Short mmCIF file of C-alpha atoms in Angstrom, two decimals:
data_model
loop_
_atom_site.label_atom_id
_atom_site.label_comp_id
_atom_site.label_asym_id
_atom_site.label_seq_id
_atom_site.Cartn_x
_atom_site.Cartn_y
_atom_site.Cartn_z
CA UNK W 1 45.58 33.30 -37.12
CA UNK W 2 48.67 31.80 -38.68
CA UNK W 3 49.20 28.16 -37.63
CA UNK W 4 52.48 26.41 -38.37
CA UNK W 5 51.86 22.70 -38.92
CA UNK W 6 54.59 20.18 -38.05
CA UNK W 7 54.41 16.57 -39.15
CA UNK W 8 56.45 14.01 -37.24
CA UNK W 9 56.55 11.76 -40.28
CA UNK W 10 58.58 12.52 -43.42
CA UNK W 11 57.39 9.77 -45.73
CA UNK W 12 55.27 10.39 -48.78
CA UNK W 13 51.74 9.46 -47.91
CA UNK W 14 52.27 10.11 -44.20
CA UNK W 15 49.10 9.84 -42.14
CA UNK W 16 50.32 12.63 -39.88
CA UNK W 17 50.88 14.96 -42.83
CA UNK W 18 47.49 14.02 -44.23
CA UNK W 19 45.90 14.86 -40.89
CA UNK W 20 47.45 18.32 -41.07
CA UNK W 21 46.22 18.77 -44.65
CA UNK W 22 42.73 17.87 -43.48
CA UNK W 23 43.10 20.43 -40.68
CA UNK W 24 44.08 23.07 -43.23
CA UNK W 25 41.07 22.16 -45.36
CA UNK W 26 38.73 22.25 -42.37
CA UNK W 27 40.05 25.57 -41.06
CA UNK W 28 37.83 28.64 -41.08
CA UNK W 29 38.69 31.43 -43.53
CA UNK W 30 40.55 33.47 -40.91
CA UNK W 31 42.81 30.56 -39.95
CA UNK W 32 45.81 29.84 -42.11
CA UNK W 33 47.37 26.39 -41.55
CA UNK W 34 50.74 26.07 -43.29
CA UNK W 35 52.74 22.83 -43.35
CA UNK W 36 56.42 23.24 -42.51
CA UNK W 37 58.37 21.12 -44.96
CA UNK W 38 61.93 21.62 -43.77
CA UNK W 39 62.27 19.19 -40.87
CA UNK W 40 64.30 16.70 -42.93
CA UNK W 41 67.02 19.30 -43.55
CA UNK W 42 67.58 19.97 -39.85
CA UNK W 43 70.83 18.28 -38.75
CA UNK W 44 71.11 16.13 -35.64
CA UNK W 45 71.29 18.35 -32.56
CA UNK W 46 74.89 19.04 -31.60
CA UNK W 47 75.63 21.63 -28.94
CA UNK W 48 78.93 22.35 -30.73
CA UNK W 49 76.87 23.64 -33.68
CA UNK W 50 74.37 25.49 -31.53
CA UNK W 51 76.20 28.80 -31.69
CA UNK W 52 74.35 32.06 -31.13
CA UNK W 53 74.06 33.86 -34.46
CA UNK W 54 75.70 31.01 -36.36
CA UNK W 55 73.30 28.12 -36.32
CA UNK W 56 72.75 25.81 -39.31
CA UNK W 57 70.61 27.53 -41.93
CA UNK W 58 67.89 24.88 -41.68
CA UNK W 59 67.64 25.52 -37.95
CA UNK W 60 67.44 29.27 -38.43
CA UNK W 61 64.64 28.80 -40.97
CA UNK W 62 62.77 26.51 -38.59
CA UNK W 63 63.11 28.91 -35.67
CA UNK W 64 62.01 31.83 -37.84
CA UNK W 65 58.93 29.88 -38.96
CA UNK W 66 58.06 29.10 -35.34
CA UNK W 67 58.60 32.70 -34.29
CA UNK W 68 56.28 33.88 -37.04
CA UNK W 69 53.43 31.59 -36.04
CA UNK W 70 50.54 32.55 -33.79
CA UNK W 71 50.07 28.88 -32.95
CA UNK W 72 51.56 25.50 -33.76
CA UNK W 73 49.76 22.30 -34.72
CA UNK W 74 51.77 19.10 -34.44
CA UNK W 75 50.71 15.75 -35.88
CA UNK W 76 52.80 12.82 -34.81
CA UNK W 77 52.96 9.11 -35.45
CA UNK W 78 54.24 6.80 -32.73
CA UNK W 79 57.63 5.16 -33.17
CA UNK W 80 58.45 2.48 -30.60
CA UNK W 81 55.87 3.85 -28.20
CA UNK W 82 57.31 7.37 -28.35
CA UNK W 83 57.98 10.58 -30.27
CA UNK W 84 59.69 10.24 -33.69
CA UNK W 85 63.33 11.26 -33.71
CA UNK W 86 62.93 13.80 -36.50
CA UNK W 87 60.33 15.71 -34.53
CA UNK W 88 62.17 15.49 -31.22
CA UNK W 89 65.38 16.62 -32.90
CA UNK W 90 63.70 19.70 -34.37
CA UNK W 91 62.14 20.56 -31.02
CA UNK W 92 65.48 20.13 -29.28
CA UNK W 93 66.98 22.75 -31.61
CA UNK W 94 64.03 25.02 -30.95
CA UNK W 95 64.41 24.65 -27.20
CA UNK W 96 67.63 26.56 -26.78
CA UNK W 97 68.27 28.88 -25.11
CA UNK W 98 65.25 28.05 -23.01
CA UNK W 99 64.27 31.62 -22.18
CA UNK W 100 64.39 32.55 -25.87
CA UNK W 101 62.73 29.52 -27.45
CA UNK W 102 60.50 30.65 -30.33
CA UNK W 103 57.84 28.26 -29.01
CA UNK W 104 57.80 29.88 -25.57
CA UNK W 105 54.22 30.85 -24.61
CA UNK W 106 52.96 29.84 -28.07
CA UNK W 107 49.69 27.87 -28.05
CA UNK W 108 50.35 24.35 -29.38
CA UNK W 109 48.05 21.39 -30.02
CA UNK W 110 49.15 17.85 -30.76
CA UNK W 111 47.34 15.38 -33.01
CA UNK W 112 48.31 11.74 -33.38
CA UNK W 113 47.62 8.75 -35.52
CA UNK W 114 48.73 5.16 -35.90
CA UNK W 115 47.89 2.09 -37.88
CA UNK W 116 47.20 0.31 -34.60
CA UNK W 117 44.23 0.65 -32.33
CA UNK W 118 45.55 3.32 -29.92
CA UNK W 119 46.16 6.16 -32.34
CA UNK W 120 49.61 7.15 -31.10
CA UNK W 121 48.44 8.44 -27.72
CA UNK W 122 51.81 7.72 -26.08
CA UNK W 123 53.67 9.71 -28.71
CA UNK W 124 51.18 12.55 -28.33
CA UNK W 125 51.62 12.56 -24.55
CA UNK W 126 55.39 12.62 -24.87
CA UNK W 127 55.24 15.37 -27.46
CA UNK W 128 53.10 17.45 -25.09
CA UNK W 129 55.62 16.86 -22.32
CA UNK W 130 58.49 18.01 -24.52
CA UNK W 131 56.61 21.07 -25.72
CA UNK W 132 55.80 21.95 -22.12
CA UNK W 133 59.49 21.83 -21.29
CA UNK W 134 60.07 24.28 -24.15
CA UNK W 135 57.61 26.66 -22.50
CA UNK W 136 54.81 26.24 -25.03
CA UNK W 137 51.21 26.74 -23.98
CA UNK W 138 50.21 23.12 -24.59
CA UNK W 139 46.53 22.37 -25.12
CA UNK W 140 44.80 19.16 -24.11
CA UNK W 141 42.41 19.36 -27.09
CA UNK W 142 43.40 16.78 -29.67
CA UNK W 143 42.33 14.44 -32.40
CA UNK W 144 43.51 10.83 -32.20
CA UNK W 145 43.21 8.58 -35.24
CA UNK W 146 43.62 4.84 -34.69
CA UNK W 147 43.85 2.56 -37.76
CA UNK W 148 44.75 5.65 -39.74
CA UNK W 149 45.47 3.70 -42.94
CA UNK W 150 41.80 2.74 -43.05
CA UNK W 151 40.20 5.87 -41.59
CA UNK W 152 42.05 8.32 -43.81
CA UNK W 153 41.39 6.24 -46.92
CA UNK W 154 37.66 6.37 -46.47
CA UNK W 155 37.23 9.76 -48.12
CA UNK W 156 35.44 12.79 -46.69
CA UNK W 157 35.04 12.47 -42.95
CA UNK W 158 32.79 15.06 -41.31
CA UNK W 159 33.48 13.80 -37.78
CA UNK W 160 37.22 14.13 -38.27
CA UNK W 161 36.84 17.58 -39.82
CA UNK W 162 34.69 18.71 -36.91
CA UNK W 163 37.28 17.45 -34.44
CA UNK W 164 40.06 19.27 -36.25
CA UNK W 165 37.99 22.48 -36.33
CA UNK W 166 37.50 22.15 -32.58
CA UNK W 167 41.25 21.90 -32.05
CA UNK W 168 41.85 24.94 -34.24
CA UNK W 169 39.13 26.77 -32.34
CA UNK W 170 40.86 25.97 -29.04
CA UNK W 171 44.13 27.29 -30.46
CA UNK W 172 42.40 30.48 -31.61
CA UNK W 173 40.92 30.92 -28.13
CA UNK W 174 44.35 30.61 -26.53
CA UNK W 175 45.83 33.07 -29.01
CA UNK W 176 43.10 35.55 -28.12
CA UNK W 177 43.78 35.10 -24.39
CA UNK W 178 47.45 35.84 -24.93
CA UNK W 179 46.45 39.15 -26.49
CA UNK W 180 44.58 40.41 -23.42
CA UNK W 181 45.01 40.31 -19.63
CA UNK W 182 43.37 37.35 -17.93
CA UNK W 183 40.71 37.85 -15.33
CA UNK W 184 41.66 36.31 -12.05
CA UNK W 185 39.58 33.57 -10.58
CA UNK W 186 38.88 32.81 -6.96
CA UNK W 187 38.57 29.33 -5.50
CA UNK S 1 71.39 42.63 27.57
CA UNK S 2 68.39 44.02 25.71
CA UNK S 3 64.91 42.62 25.78
CA UNK S 4 61.94 42.96 23.42
CA UNK S 5 58.57 43.54 25.00
CA UNK S 6 55.91 40.89 24.47
CA UNK S 7 53.50 42.24 21.90
CA UNK S 8 49.75 42.02 21.97
CA UNK S 9 48.90 44.20 19.00
CA UNK S 10 49.98 44.93 15.46
CA UNK S 11 52.38 47.86 15.03
CA UNK S 12 50.78 50.95 13.56
CA UNK S 13 52.34 53.22 10.98
CA UNK S 14 53.91 52.38 7.66
CA UNK S 15 56.56 49.68 7.45
CA UNK S 16 58.27 48.78 4.20
CA UNK S 17 60.44 45.84 3.35
CA UNK S 18 64.21 45.82 3.45
CA UNK S 19 64.74 43.47 0.46
CA UNK S 20 68.37 42.72 1.21
CA UNK S 21 67.52 41.20 4.55
CA UNK S 22 64.24 39.61 3.52
CA UNK S 23 63.28 36.62 1.39
CA UNK S 24 60.24 35.03 -0.22
CA UNK S 25 60.65 31.34 -0.82
CA UNK S 26 59.04 28.00 -1.52
CA UNK S 27 59.90 24.42 -0.65
CA UNK S 28 58.44 21.24 -2.08
CA UNK S 29 59.19 17.57 -1.57
CA UNK S 30 61.05 16.31 -4.65
CA UNK S 31 61.60 12.69 -5.66
CA UNK S 32 59.61 11.84 -2.50
CA UNK S 33 62.68 12.01 -0.26
CA UNK S 34 64.24 15.45 -0.33
CA UNK S 35 63.12 19.07 -0.06
CA UNK S 36 63.74 21.39 -3.00
CA UNK S 37 63.80 25.12 -2.33
CA UNK S 38 63.62 28.26 -4.41
CA UNK S 39 63.14 31.99 -3.94
CA UNK S 40 61.76 35.02 -5.71
CA UNK S 41 64.42 37.71 -5.82
CA UNK S 42 62.20 40.65 -6.77
CA UNK S 43 59.40 41.37 -4.33
CA UNK S 44 57.66 44.08 -2.34
CA UNK S 45 55.99 43.96 1.05
CA UNK S 46 54.52 46.50 3.38
CA UNK S 47 52.69 46.71 6.65
CA UNK S 48 50.50 49.79 6.71
CA UNK S 49 48.47 50.39 9.85
CA UNK S 50 48.28 46.68 10.46
CA UNK S 51 47.53 45.64 6.89
CA UNK S 52 50.17 43.35 5.39
CA UNK S 53 50.51 43.13 1.60
CA UNK S 54 53.12 41.76 -0.73
CA UNK S 55 53.91 40.88 -4.32
CA UNK S 56 56.65 38.82 -5.94
CA UNK S 57 57.70 38.80 -9.58
CA UNK S 58 57.58 35.35 -11.19
CA UNK S 59 60.36 36.28 -13.59
CA UNK S 60 62.68 36.66 -10.62
CA UNK S 61 62.40 33.03 -9.53
CA UNK S 62 65.76 31.74 -8.33
CA UNK S 63 66.92 28.13 -8.35
CA UNK S 64 70.36 26.79 -9.07
CA UNK S 65 69.65 25.63 -12.64
CA UNK S 66 69.00 28.02 -15.56
CA UNK S 67 66.90 25.43 -17.40
CA UNK S 68 64.67 25.05 -14.37
CA UNK S 69 64.46 28.82 -13.97
CA UNK S 70 63.14 28.91 -17.53
CA UNK S 71 60.74 26.03 -17.00
CA UNK S 72 59.29 27.49 -13.78
CA UNK S 73 58.23 30.58 -15.73
CA UNK S 74 56.32 28.61 -18.37
CA UNK S 75 52.65 27.59 -18.39
CA UNK S 76 53.73 24.24 -16.90
CA UNK S 77 54.32 26.14 -13.63
CA UNK S 78 53.77 29.85 -12.85
CA UNK S 79 53.06 31.15 -16.39
CA UNK S 80 55.01 34.39 -16.12
CA UNK S 81 53.64 35.74 -19.39
CA UNK S 82 50.01 35.81 -18.26
CA UNK S 83 50.51 35.96 -14.51
CA UNK S 84 53.72 37.88 -13.84
CA UNK S 85 53.12 38.36 -10.10
CA UNK S 86 52.25 36.41 -6.99
CA UNK S 87 50.22 38.48 -4.53
CA UNK S 88 49.21 38.32 -0.92
CA UNK S 89 46.84 40.67 0.88
CA UNK S 90 46.04 40.18 4.54
CA UNK S 91 42.57 40.57 5.93
CA UNK S 92 43.55 40.15 9.58
CA UNK S 93 46.61 39.86 11.78
CA UNK S 94 46.47 38.41 15.27
CA UNK S 95 49.45 38.78 17.54
CA UNK S 96 49.89 36.82 20.75
CA UNK S 97 53.23 37.49 22.32
CA UNK S 98 55.76 36.61 19.67
CA UNK S 99 53.36 34.45 17.69
CA UNK S 100 51.46 35.87 14.76
CA UNK S 101 48.62 34.55 12.64
CA UNK S 102 47.89 36.29 9.37
CA UNK S 103 44.78 35.51 7.35
CA UNK S 104 44.41 36.76 3.83
CA UNK S 105 44.18 35.94 0.16
CA UNK S 106 46.98 34.54 -1.91
CA UNK S 107 47.01 34.85 -5.69
CA UNK S 108 49.13 32.51 -7.75
CA UNK S 109 48.79 32.02 -11.51
CA UNK S 110 45.64 34.11 -11.55
CA UNK S 111 43.82 32.11 -8.89
CA UNK S 112 43.01 33.75 -5.57
CA UNK S 113 42.32 31.64 -2.51
CA UNK S 114 42.21 32.23 1.25
CA UNK S 115 45.24 31.18 3.27
CA UNK S 116 46.42 31.49 6.86
CA UNK S 117 50.07 32.11 7.63
CA UNK S 118 51.64 31.35 10.98
CA UNK S 119 54.89 32.59 12.38
CA UNK S 120 56.64 34.98 14.63
CA UNK S 121 56.88 38.72 15.03
CA UNK S 122 59.95 40.31 16.54
CA UNK S 123 60.71 43.87 17.52
CA UNK S 124 60.58 46.63 16.85
CA UNK S 125 64.17 47.44 17.61
CA UNK S 126 66.33 50.36 16.62
CA UNK S 127 68.98 49.30 14.13
CA UNK S 128 72.44 50.74 13.66
CA UNK S 129 71.16 53.47 11.34
CA UNK S 130 68.44 54.65 13.67
CA UNK S 131 65.61 52.85 11.89
CA UNK S 132 62.84 51.12 13.73
CA UNK S 133 62.98 47.56 12.45
CA UNK S 134 60.43 44.78 12.74
CA UNK S 135 60.82 41.10 11.90
CA UNK S 136 58.06 38.89 10.50
CA UNK S 137 58.74 35.23 9.75
CA UNK S 138 55.68 33.62 8.20
CA UNK S 139 54.84 30.38 6.48
CA UNK S 140 51.91 28.46 5.11
CA UNK S 141 51.41 25.27 3.15
CA UNK S 142 49.26 25.25 0.03
CA UNK S 143 48.23 22.58 -2.41
CA UNK S 144 49.75 23.79 -5.68
CA UNK S 145 46.96 22.18 -7.71
CA UNK S 146 44.51 24.65 -6.12
CA UNK S 147 46.37 27.32 -8.07
CA UNK S 148 46.74 25.40 -11.32
CA UNK S 149 50.44 24.68 -10.81
CA UNK S 150 50.11 21.02 -11.66
CA UNK S 151 53.15 19.85 -13.61
CA UNK S 152 54.49 16.48 -12.54
CA UNK S 153 56.39 13.46 -13.78
CA UNK S 154 56.23 9.82 -12.85
CA UNK S 155 59.13 8.18 -11.07
CA UNK S 156 60.15 4.65 -12.06
CA UNK S 157 58.45 3.29 -8.94
CA UNK S 158 55.19 4.97 -9.84
CA UNK S 159 55.32 7.86 -7.39
CA UNK S 160 55.09 11.46 -8.55
CA UNK S 161 58.30 13.49 -8.73
CA UNK S 162 56.79 16.59 -7.12
CA UNK S 163 54.59 16.64 -4.05
CA UNK S 164 51.27 18.48 -4.07
CA UNK S 165 51.92 20.48 -0.90
CA UNK S 166 54.27 23.44 -1.11
CA UNK S 167 55.62 25.36 1.86
CA UNK S 168 55.64 29.09 1.24
CA UNK S 169 57.82 31.28 3.42
CA UNK S 170 58.19 35.01 3.94
CA UNK S 171 61.03 36.25 6.09
CA UNK S 172 60.48 39.97 6.22
CA UNK S 173 62.60 42.73 7.66
CA UNK S 174 60.33 45.75 7.80
CA UNK S 175 61.51 49.31 8.41
CA UNK S 176 59.21 51.97 9.80
CA UNK S 177 58.97 54.91 7.43
CA UNK S 178 59.97 58.21 8.95
CA UNK S 179 61.73 56.50 11.83
CA UNK S 180 65.28 57.30 10.77
CA UNK S 181 66.90 59.66 13.20
#
């Protein structure tokens, strides 16, 4: 399974990016977690530039990376109680046209972290909402890291690694379901 | 002046849907104060020796907003990729005069649950092309959460944007096979 990892924070030493690196390190051998490093090059969304077949090169690269992924793993910080602009901007580009979004039907999980005590849960919830609007298959499984500057500085963390493996396992399960017809259930 | 006899039984034979003069729709309270409606443009229905069945293609959902058309097909709502069809199969039909009660199983988003539809049955009559034509107007209300269609959003006042109960409607024009003169 090829997992594209998106960090909502661009800064060097980002807790979100570190969380994704830990996910890559914790992943089983058959799961490939690759950090996408081109979000900073994506221009602000402008419908005048959103031309079929003539989109900004950074957008085309981003969409191609999404289209090539079996699943997407997002890690986001929380800016002003919400989703960071850089991440929302990239997702806005990826959302159009809605029936052709490269995220459509793709299993996606969202991780979050913050230096405060709530771990960015509002940003994670809003990111899930946005991804749902794009048509992604959004999972509830997550890892939330409050006081990330302390937790991530503490060195090897088996509990965190186990949580990240569980999220990757949930993504792998969804990818497998997409590959075969679902059994119907009766209520 | 023509009259239609009061019916006590279900018509026998094979009746298939005339899609141009039929519709499959849904209606849900939106923003707590108004009713939002949509339809599925691609569907089948048949009444064969009293057994009513029908399917509708999720990808054919019709509302007056292309973004919403796209969203309704996603896992947030009907999940067209994994569950491309809605299905209904009747287990019984009771006719009393012009009133009809249809019990059966409805499948939405991969979940099958029993439902009971109420409505009217009209005809048969002979149409302008010599076909025997029957009208069935049916509806039922389901809780969308029972079928895993659970997307919602909070309104500023704290209420939910979409109601739980959804009215499903089937307005079917059915033509008897082999009846054309």
